[in-house]
XYZ file of C-alpha atoms in Angstrom:
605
model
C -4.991 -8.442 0.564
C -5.000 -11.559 2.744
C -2.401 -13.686 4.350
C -0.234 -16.179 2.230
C 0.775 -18.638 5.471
C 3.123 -21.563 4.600
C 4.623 -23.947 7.457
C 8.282 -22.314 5.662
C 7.104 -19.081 7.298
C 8.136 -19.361 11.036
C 10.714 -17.618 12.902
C 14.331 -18.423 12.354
C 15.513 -15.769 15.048
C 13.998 -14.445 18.255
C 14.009 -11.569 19.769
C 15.293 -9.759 23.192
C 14.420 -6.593 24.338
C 17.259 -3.942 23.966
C 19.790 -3.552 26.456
C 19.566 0.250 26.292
C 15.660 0.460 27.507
C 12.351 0.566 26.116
C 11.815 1.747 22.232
C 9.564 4.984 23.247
C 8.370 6.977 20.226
C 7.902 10.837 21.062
C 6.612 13.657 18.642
C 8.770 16.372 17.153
C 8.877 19.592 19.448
C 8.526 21.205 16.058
C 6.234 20.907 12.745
C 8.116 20.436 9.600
C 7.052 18.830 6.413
C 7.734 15.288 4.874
C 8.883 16.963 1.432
C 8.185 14.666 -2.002
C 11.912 12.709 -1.784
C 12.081 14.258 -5.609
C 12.013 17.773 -4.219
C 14.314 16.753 -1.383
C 16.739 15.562 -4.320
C 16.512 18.104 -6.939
C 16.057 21.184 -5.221
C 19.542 22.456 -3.626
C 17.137 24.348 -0.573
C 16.281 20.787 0.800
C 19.646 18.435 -0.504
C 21.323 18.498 2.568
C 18.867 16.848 4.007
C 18.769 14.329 1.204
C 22.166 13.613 1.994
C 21.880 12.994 5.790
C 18.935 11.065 4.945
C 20.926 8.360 2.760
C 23.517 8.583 5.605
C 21.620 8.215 8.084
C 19.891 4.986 6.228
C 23.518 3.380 6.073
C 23.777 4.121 9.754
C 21.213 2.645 10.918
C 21.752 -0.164 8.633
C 25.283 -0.821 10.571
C 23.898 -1.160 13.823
C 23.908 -4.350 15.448
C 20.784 -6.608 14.219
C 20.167 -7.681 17.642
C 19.637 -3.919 18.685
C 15.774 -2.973 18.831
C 16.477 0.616 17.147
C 18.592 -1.168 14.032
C 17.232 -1.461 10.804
C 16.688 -5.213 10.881
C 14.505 -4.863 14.097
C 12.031 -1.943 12.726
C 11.666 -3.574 9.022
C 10.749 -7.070 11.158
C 7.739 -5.759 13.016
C 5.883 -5.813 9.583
C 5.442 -9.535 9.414
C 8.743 -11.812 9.879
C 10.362 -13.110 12.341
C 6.943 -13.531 14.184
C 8.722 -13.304 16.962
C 8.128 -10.389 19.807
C 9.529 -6.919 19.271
C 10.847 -5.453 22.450
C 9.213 -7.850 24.606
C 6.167 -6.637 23.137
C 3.748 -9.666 23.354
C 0.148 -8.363 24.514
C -2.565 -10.435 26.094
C -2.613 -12.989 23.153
C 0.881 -14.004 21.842
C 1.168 -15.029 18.328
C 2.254 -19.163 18.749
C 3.752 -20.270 15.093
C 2.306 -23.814 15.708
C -1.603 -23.038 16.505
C -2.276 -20.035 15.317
C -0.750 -20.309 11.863
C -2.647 -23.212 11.252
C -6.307 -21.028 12.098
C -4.819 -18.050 9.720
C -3.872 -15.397 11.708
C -1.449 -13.140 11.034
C 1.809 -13.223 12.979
C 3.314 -10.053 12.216
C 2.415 -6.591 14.180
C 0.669 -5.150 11.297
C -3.035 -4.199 10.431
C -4.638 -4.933 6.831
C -7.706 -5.938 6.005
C -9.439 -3.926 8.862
C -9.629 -0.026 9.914
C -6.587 0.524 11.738
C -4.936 -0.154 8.500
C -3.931 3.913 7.658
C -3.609 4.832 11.348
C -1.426 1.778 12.595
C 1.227 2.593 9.906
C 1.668 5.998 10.920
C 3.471 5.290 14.697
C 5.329 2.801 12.377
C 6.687 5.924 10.008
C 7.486 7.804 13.049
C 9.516 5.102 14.696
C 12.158 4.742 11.631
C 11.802 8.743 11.025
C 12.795 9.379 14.590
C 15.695 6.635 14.436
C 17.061 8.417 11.170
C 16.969 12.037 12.501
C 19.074 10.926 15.561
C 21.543 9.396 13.569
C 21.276 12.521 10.997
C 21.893 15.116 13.932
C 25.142 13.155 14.886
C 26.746 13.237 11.021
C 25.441 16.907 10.998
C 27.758 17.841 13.743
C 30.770 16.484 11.820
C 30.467 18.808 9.036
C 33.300 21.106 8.366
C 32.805 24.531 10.183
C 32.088 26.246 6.857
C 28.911 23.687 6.431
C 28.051 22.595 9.767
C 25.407 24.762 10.823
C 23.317 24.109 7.262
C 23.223 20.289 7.771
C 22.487 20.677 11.316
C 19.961 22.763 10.375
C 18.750 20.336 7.481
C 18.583 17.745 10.328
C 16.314 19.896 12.801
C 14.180 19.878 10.077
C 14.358 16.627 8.203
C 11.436 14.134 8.709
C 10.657 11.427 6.449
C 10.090 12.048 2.768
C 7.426 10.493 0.364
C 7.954 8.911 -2.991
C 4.607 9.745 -4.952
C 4.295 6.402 -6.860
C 0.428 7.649 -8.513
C 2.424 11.190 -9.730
C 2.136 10.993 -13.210
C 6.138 11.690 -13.287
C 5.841 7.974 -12.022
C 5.252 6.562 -15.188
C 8.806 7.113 -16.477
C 9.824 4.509 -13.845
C 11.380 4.712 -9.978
C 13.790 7.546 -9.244
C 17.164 6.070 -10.199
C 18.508 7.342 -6.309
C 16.159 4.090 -5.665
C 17.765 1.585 -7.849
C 21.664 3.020 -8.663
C 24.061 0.800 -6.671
C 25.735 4.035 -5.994
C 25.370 7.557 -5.401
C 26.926 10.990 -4.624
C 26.827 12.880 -1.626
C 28.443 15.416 0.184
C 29.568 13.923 3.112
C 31.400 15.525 6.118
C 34.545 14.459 4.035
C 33.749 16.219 0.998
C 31.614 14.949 -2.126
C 31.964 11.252 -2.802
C 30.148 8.319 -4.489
C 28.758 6.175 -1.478
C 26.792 2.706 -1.648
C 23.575 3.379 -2.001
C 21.208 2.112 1.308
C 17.988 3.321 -0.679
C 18.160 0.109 -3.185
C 18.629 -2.847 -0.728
C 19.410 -3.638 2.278
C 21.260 -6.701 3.003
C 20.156 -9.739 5.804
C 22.809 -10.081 8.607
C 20.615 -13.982 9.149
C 18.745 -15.524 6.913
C 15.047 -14.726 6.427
C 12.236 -17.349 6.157
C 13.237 -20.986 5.545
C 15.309 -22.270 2.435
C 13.318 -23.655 -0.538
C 13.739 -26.854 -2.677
C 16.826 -26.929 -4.474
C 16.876 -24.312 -7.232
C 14.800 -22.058 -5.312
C 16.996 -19.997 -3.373
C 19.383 -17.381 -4.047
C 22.802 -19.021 -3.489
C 21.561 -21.219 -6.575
C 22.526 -18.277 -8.688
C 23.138 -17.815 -11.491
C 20.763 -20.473 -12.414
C 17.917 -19.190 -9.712
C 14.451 -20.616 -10.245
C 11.830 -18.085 -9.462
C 10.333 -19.869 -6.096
C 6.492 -21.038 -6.281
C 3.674 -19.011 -5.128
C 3.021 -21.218 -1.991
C 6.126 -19.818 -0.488
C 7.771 -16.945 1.175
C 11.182 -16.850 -0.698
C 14.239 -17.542 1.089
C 16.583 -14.331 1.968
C 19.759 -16.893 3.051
C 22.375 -14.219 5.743
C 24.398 -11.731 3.532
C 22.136 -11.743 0.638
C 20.381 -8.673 -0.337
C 16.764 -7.459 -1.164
C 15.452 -7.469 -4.647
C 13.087 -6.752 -7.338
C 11.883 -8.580 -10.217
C 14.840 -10.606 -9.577
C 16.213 -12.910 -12.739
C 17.930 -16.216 -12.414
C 21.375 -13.955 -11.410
C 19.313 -12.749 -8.482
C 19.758 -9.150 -10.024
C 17.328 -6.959 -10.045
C 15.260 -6.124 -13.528
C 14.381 -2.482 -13.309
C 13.537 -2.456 -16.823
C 10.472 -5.212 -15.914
C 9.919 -2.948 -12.808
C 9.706 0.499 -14.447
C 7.596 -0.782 -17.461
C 5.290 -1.585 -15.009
C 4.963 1.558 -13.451
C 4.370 2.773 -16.884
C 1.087 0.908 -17.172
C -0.139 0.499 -13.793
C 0.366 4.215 -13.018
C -2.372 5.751 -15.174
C -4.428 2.644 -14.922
C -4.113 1.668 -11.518
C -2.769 3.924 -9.136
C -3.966 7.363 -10.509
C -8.156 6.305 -10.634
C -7.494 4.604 -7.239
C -6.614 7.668 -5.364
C -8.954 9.262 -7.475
C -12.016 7.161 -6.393
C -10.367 7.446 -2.840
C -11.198 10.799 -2.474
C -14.716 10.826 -3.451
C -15.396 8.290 -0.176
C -16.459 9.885 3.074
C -17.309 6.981 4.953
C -14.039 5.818 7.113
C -14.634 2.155 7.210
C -15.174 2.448 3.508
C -11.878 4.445 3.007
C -9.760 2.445 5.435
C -9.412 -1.239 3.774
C -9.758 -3.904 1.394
C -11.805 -6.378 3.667
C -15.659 -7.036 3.919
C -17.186 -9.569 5.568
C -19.986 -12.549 4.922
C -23.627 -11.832 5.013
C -24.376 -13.285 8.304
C -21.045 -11.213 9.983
C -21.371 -7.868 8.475
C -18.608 -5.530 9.012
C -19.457 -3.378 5.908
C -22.944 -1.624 5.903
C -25.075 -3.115 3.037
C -25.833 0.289 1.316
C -25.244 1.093 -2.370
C -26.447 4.518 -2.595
C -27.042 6.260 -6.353
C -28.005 3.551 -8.310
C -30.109 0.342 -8.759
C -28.779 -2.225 -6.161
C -27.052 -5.331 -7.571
C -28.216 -8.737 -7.404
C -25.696 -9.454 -4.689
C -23.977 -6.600 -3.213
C -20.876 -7.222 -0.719
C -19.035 -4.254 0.208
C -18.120 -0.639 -0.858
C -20.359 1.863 -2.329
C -18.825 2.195 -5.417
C -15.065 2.797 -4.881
C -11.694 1.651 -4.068
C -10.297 2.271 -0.508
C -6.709 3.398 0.451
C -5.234 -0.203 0.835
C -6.727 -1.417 -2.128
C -4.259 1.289 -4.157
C -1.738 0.380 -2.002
C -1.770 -3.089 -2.288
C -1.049 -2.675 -5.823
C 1.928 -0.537 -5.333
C 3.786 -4.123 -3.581
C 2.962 -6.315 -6.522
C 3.754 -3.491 -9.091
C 7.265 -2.852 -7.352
C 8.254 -6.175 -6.367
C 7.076 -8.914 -9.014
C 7.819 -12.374 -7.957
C 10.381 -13.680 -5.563
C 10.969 -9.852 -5.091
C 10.505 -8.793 -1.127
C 8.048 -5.798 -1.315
C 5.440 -8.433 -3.157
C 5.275 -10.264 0.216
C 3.719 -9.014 3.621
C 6.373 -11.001 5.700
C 9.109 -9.550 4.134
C 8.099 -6.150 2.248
C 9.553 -4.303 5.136
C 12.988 -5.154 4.610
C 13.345 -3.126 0.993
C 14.159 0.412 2.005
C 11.654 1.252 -0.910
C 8.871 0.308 1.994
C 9.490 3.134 4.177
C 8.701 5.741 0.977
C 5.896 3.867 -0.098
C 4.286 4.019 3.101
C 4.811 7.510 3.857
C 2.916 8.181 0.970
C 0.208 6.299 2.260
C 0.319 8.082 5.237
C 0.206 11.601 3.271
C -2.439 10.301 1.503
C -4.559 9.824 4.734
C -3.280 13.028 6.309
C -4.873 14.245 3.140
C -7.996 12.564 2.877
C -8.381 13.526 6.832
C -8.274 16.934 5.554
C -10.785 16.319 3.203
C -13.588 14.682 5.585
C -12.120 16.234 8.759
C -15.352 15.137 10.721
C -15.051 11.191 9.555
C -13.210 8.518 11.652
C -12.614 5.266 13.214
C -15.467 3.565 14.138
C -15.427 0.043 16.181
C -15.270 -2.852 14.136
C -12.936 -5.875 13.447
C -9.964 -7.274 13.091
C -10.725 -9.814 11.119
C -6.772 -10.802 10.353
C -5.415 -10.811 14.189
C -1.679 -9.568 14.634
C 1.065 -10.565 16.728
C -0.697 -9.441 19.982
C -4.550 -9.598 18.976
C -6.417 -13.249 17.789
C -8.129 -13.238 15.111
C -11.499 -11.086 14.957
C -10.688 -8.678 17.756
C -12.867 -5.755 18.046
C -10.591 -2.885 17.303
C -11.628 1.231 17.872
C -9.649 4.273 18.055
C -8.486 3.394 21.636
C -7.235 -0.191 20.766
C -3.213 -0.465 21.243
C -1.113 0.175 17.829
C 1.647 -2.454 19.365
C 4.507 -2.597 19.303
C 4.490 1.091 19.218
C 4.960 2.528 22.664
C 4.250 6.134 24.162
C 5.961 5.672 27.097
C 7.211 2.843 29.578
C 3.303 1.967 30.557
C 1.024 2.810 27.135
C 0.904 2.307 23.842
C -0.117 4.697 21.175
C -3.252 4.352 20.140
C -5.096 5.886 16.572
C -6.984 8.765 18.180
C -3.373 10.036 19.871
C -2.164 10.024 15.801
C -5.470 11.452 14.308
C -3.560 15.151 14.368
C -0.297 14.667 12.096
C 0.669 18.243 13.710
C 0.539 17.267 16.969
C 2.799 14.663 15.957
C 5.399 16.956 14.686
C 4.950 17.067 11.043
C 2.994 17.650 8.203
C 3.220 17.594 4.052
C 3.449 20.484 1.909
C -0.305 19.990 -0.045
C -1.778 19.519 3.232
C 0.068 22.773 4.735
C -0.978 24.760 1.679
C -4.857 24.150 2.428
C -4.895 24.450 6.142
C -7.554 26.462 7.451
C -9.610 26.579 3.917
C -12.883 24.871 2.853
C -11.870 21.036 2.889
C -13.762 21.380 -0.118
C -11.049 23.079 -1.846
C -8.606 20.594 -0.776
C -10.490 18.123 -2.470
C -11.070 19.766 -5.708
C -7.077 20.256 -5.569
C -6.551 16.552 -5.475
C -8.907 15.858 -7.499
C -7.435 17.330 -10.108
C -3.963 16.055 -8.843
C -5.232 12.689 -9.450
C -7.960 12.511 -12.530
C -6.570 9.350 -14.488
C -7.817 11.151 -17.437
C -9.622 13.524 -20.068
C -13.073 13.877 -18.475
C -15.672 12.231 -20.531
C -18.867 13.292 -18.861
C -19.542 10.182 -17.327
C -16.712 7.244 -15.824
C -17.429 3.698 -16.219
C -16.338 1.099 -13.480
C -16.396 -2.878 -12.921
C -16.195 -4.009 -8.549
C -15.000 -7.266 -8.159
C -16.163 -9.271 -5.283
C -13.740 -12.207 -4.354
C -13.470 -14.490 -1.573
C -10.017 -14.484 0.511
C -8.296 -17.684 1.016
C -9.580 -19.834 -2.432
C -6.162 -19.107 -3.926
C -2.963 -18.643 -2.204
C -1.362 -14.942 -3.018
C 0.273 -12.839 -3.820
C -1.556 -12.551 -7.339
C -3.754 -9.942 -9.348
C -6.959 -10.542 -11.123
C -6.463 -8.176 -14.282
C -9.869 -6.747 -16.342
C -10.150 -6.392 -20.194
C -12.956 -5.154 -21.691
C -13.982 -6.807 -25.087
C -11.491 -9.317 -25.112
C -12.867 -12.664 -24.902
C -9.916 -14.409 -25.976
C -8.006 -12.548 -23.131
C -5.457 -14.866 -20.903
C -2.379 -14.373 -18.631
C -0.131 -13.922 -21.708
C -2.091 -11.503 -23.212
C -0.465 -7.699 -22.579
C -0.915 -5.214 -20.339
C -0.080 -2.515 -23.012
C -3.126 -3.764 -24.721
C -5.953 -1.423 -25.798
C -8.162 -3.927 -23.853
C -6.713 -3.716 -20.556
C -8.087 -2.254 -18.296
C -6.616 -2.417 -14.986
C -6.129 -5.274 -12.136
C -7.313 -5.754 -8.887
C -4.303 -6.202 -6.586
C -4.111 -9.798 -4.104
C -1.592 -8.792 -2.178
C -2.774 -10.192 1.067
C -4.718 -13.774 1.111
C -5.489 -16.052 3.978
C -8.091 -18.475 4.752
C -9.200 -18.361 8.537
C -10.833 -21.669 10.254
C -13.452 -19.692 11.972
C -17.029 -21.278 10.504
C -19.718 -19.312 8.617
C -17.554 -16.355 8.633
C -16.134 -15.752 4.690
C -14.155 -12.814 4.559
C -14.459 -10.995 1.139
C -11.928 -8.008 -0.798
C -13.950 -5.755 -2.959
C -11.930 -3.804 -5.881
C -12.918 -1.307 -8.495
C -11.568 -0.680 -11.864
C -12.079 3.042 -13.749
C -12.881 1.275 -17.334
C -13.978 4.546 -19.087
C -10.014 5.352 -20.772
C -10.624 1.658 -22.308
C -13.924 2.148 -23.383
C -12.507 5.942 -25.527
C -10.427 3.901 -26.755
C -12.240 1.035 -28.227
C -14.833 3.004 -28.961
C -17.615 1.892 -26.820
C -20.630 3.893 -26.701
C -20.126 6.582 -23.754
C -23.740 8.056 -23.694
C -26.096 8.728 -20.897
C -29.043 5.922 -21.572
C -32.777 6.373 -22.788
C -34.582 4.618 -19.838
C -37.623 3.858 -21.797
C -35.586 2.246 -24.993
C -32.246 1.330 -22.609
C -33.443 0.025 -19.576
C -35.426 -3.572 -18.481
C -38.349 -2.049 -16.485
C -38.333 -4.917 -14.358
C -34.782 -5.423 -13.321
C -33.718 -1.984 -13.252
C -30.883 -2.898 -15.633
C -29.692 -1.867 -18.710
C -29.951 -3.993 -22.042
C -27.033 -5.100 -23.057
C -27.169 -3.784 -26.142
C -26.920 -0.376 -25.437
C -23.436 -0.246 -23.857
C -21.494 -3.892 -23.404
C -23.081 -7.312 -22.440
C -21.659 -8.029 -18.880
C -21.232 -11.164 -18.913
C -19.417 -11.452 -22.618
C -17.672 -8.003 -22.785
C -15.959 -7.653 -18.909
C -13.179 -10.404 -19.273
C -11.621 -10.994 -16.132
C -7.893 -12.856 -15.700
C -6.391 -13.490 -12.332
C -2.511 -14.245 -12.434
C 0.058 -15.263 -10.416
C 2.874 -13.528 -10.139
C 5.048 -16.341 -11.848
C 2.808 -15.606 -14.741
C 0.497 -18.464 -14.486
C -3.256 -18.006 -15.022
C -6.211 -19.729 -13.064
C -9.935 -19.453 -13.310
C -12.067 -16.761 -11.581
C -13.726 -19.087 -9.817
C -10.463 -20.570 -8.231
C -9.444 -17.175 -7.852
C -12.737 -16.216 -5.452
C -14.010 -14.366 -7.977
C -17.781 -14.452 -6.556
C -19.556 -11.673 -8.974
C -18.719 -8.688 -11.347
C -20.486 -5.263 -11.327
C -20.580 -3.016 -13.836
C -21.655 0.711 -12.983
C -21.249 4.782 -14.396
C -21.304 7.869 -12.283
C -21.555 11.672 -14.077
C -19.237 14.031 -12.860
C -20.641 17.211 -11.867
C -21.365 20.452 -13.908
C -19.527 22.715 -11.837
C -16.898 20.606 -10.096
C -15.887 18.575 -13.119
C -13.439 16.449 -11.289
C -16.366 15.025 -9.016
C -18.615 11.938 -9.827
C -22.396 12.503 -7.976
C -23.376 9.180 -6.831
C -27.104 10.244 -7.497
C -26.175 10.172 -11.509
C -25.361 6.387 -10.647
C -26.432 3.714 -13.307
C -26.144 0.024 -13.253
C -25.518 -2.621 -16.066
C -25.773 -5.902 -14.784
C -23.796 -8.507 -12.376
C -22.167 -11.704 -13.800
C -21.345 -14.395 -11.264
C -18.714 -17.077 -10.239
């Protein structure tokens, strides 16, 4: 959620534009599905397509670095090298001396603003379209006997999805994702192949090195680096995850955490995703300061807060999806970083998930969309609070020779070429149906009548990230070393992104909700509906805290850093806590009505 800048993040390679012509992404001819990558693996209709897609990964892991198409190119548009991609520099050209300083963001990226969902989608189509050329030429090599079902597999292959909020996700990441090896069937038969889906390794060295003891070729006695930095990725070395001192990866660490964080985290996110219609709303983490609104002050369904900043009452698509990087990478591992996340393989899945999820939420609210606002981050080609709409250039992405794509030429994932199976299967119903179907995909839990939820407001830039600010419930005594498996956790609110800009009297803000009501069952904290005349302070609007939880003794809130470390709230940018309940609806028991809305109180920073 915000920038983490650090003088150790500047270029150490530029950039030329490819001998062979401009990179020009063109839609498919023909509409086939991104598949769940589980299906593609398991299911013997789809595996030859699995297998050109791990190929094809490995191919376009071999080609030169310096070539625009190669995998080293695409995974550096994200954030590092800051440098331009195919001579793609716009009207404002990141400079790595001024403009880091000010806070903007040097990589071609959008977060923290509304082209967020739709700037990521040219992104998945550039690395799809690189990896079904490359799966159309091992297709052809195929023995006669098999040739023409790979080369049908790669007509048809596009991209798939890993669904990280499935609740088959809480037994850990697929093992195709973290086994060194794995088998395929290859043009020369069935063989054991290393595995391109678990790292990729650096032909030059990423970022600057570190202090002593803080960089990989210190191994096996590898100090975890400190939060203020990007770590250091020396030429030859590979990606990671929750690396140890070895500079191994720990996907014990990381798969336990996808046992906790899936049904507390990523499950009631996508759940509270789909109950918001509002695109600004749905689109990102970011609000803005009082004076520089960029997030309508409305708070429809219940008593206003004190202080309201932000949402109506749920979490947006990036907020979810920051949590995914921390969850996957843990420290000094590259997806927990927004310069280098790009270059783990595990990226590319992630995100196309994202991307299914806003094909699917389009689907939902067909009739909501971008509307003009700002970018309150900057890229590589736009300063720092440009005004970005649905006509504004998604660079580096180009349409052809002149133009750029832009999000209204990606609103229509068909006209694109593609589409995903659960969208497919409601096409041309009641959006309404596709709703209830996800929904129901989603619900973190048994239904209790009515959910309970705490929004954090915090201010960007008071603490460098990346870092997550976890809530118990009842737990005074609660710190960094206290467990996640706890009966008191709650959930976290993820920090994935945190810069602070220079700009005057403009504070930039994240908003973040946690789904308390599983804790609450458990602990058994009164769930009723209140008695306004024995519940409720007429005067405030609020309700006593005796009849549920006292706000500002019973919602314990504890950011930490990644490196385990805790800090206050306050130095976090915690600003205020809300506490809130919706009732889900008699009918449609997977939906909340925002009219059923109660508040409980605000605690502040």
């Amino acid at each position: 959620m915000g920038l983490s800048h650090s003088s150790s993040y500047h270029s150490s390679h530029v950039r030329s534009v490819t001998e062979s012509g401009p990179v020009i992404i063109e839609p498919y001819s023909t509409v086939y599905p991104r598949l769940d990558v589980l299906d593609m693996y398991n299911d013997e209709k789809y595996r030859p397509q699995f297998d050109l897609l791990v190929q094809s990964y490995q191919a376009i892991f071999d080609r030169p670095y310096e070539d625009m198409r190669s995998f080293y190119q695409i995974a550096g548009i994200h954030g590092l090298p800051y440098s331009a991609y195919d001579g793609v520099k716009g009207d404002h050209e990141y400079h790595n001396d001024t403009d880091w300083a000010q806070g903007r963001w040097g990589g071609y990226c959008h977060h923290g603003d509304v082209l967020f969902p739709p700037w990521h989608r040219p992104y998945m189509m550039l690395i799809e379209s690189q990896l079904i050329s490359e799966a159309k030429k091992i297709a052809s090599q195929y023995p006669d006997n098999e040739k023409e079902k790979y080369v049908d597999a790669a007509n048809q292959l596009r991209h798939p999805y890993w669904d990280w909020a499935d609740l088959k996700a809480m037994n850990g990441v697929p093992e195709f994702f973290t086994s060194l090896e794995i088998e395929l069937n290859t043009p020369k038969g069935k063989k054991n192949v290393t595995n391109p889906l678990k790292r990729y390794h650096l032909p030059v060295s990423l970022s600057y090195p570190l202090p002593d003891g803080q960089n990989p070729n210190d191994a096996p006695n590898y100090t975890l680096p400190s939060m203020d930095f990007n770590p250091y990725t020396p030429a030859g070395y590979p990606t990671v995850r929750h690396p140890n001192s070895k500079y191994e990866d720990q996907d014990n660490i990381m798969n336990q955490n996808f046992s906790v964080y899936v049904p507390t985290v990523f499950r009631p996110g996508f759940y509270q995703m789909f109950h918001i219609e509002n695109f600004l709303h749905f689109s990102n983490h970011a609000v803005r300061g009082s004076n520089d609104t960029e997030m309508e002050d409305t708070n429809p369904g219940h008593p206003n807060p004190l202080v309201f900043v932000g949402y109506a009452h749920f979490a947006s698509i990036e907020t979810t999806h920051d949590g995914f990087h921390l969850v996957s990478g843990g420290l000094a591992g590259h997806l927990s970083y927004p310069d280098i996340t790009g270059f783990d393989p595990l990226f590319f899945f992630h995100h196309c998930n994202v991307d299914r999820m806003f094909a699917l939420w389009q689907g939902v609210f067909p009739n909501s969309w971008i509307p003009e606002s700002v970018g309150i981050n900057g890229t590589y080609t736009d300063v720092l609070y440009s005004k970005v709409n649905e006509n504004t250039a998604l660079t580096p992405f180009r349409k052809s020779t002149t133009d750029f794509w832009t999000s209204k030429d990606v609103r229509d994932v068909e006209k694109l070429g593609y589409t995903y199976p659960d969208l497919a299967k409601f096409k041309g119903q009641d959006p309404k149906n596709l709703q209830a179907y996800l929904l129901e995909l989603y619900k973190p839990d048994p239904h209790y009548g009515r959910r309970f939820y705490v929004k954090l407001t915090i201010e960007a830039g008071k603490l460098v990230g990346p870092y997550s600010i976890r809530v118990f419930i009842d737990l005074p005594s609660a710190n960094a070393e206290t467990p996640v498996t706890s009966p008191h956790f709650a959930g976290f609110v993820a920090m994935w992104r945190n810069n602070a800009h220079t700009k005057v009297n403009s504070t930039t803000y994240v908003t973040g909700t946690v789904d308390i009501t599983d804790c609450m069952v458990k602990l058994g904290i009164r769930m009723q509906k209140h008695d306004y005349v024995q519940d409720v302070n007429a005067t405030t609007g609020e309700v006593k805290p005796t009849s549920i939880f006292d706000v500002n003794h019973d919602i314990n809130i504890v950011p930490v850093l990644l490196d385990g470390k805790s800090v206050g709230p306050k130095d976090a940018g915690v600003t205020t806590i809300e506490a809130f309940s919706f009732e889900h609806d008699k009918v449609n028991q997977n939906f909340l009505v925002e009219s059923t809305g109660e508040f409980y109180g605000t605690k502040k920073f």
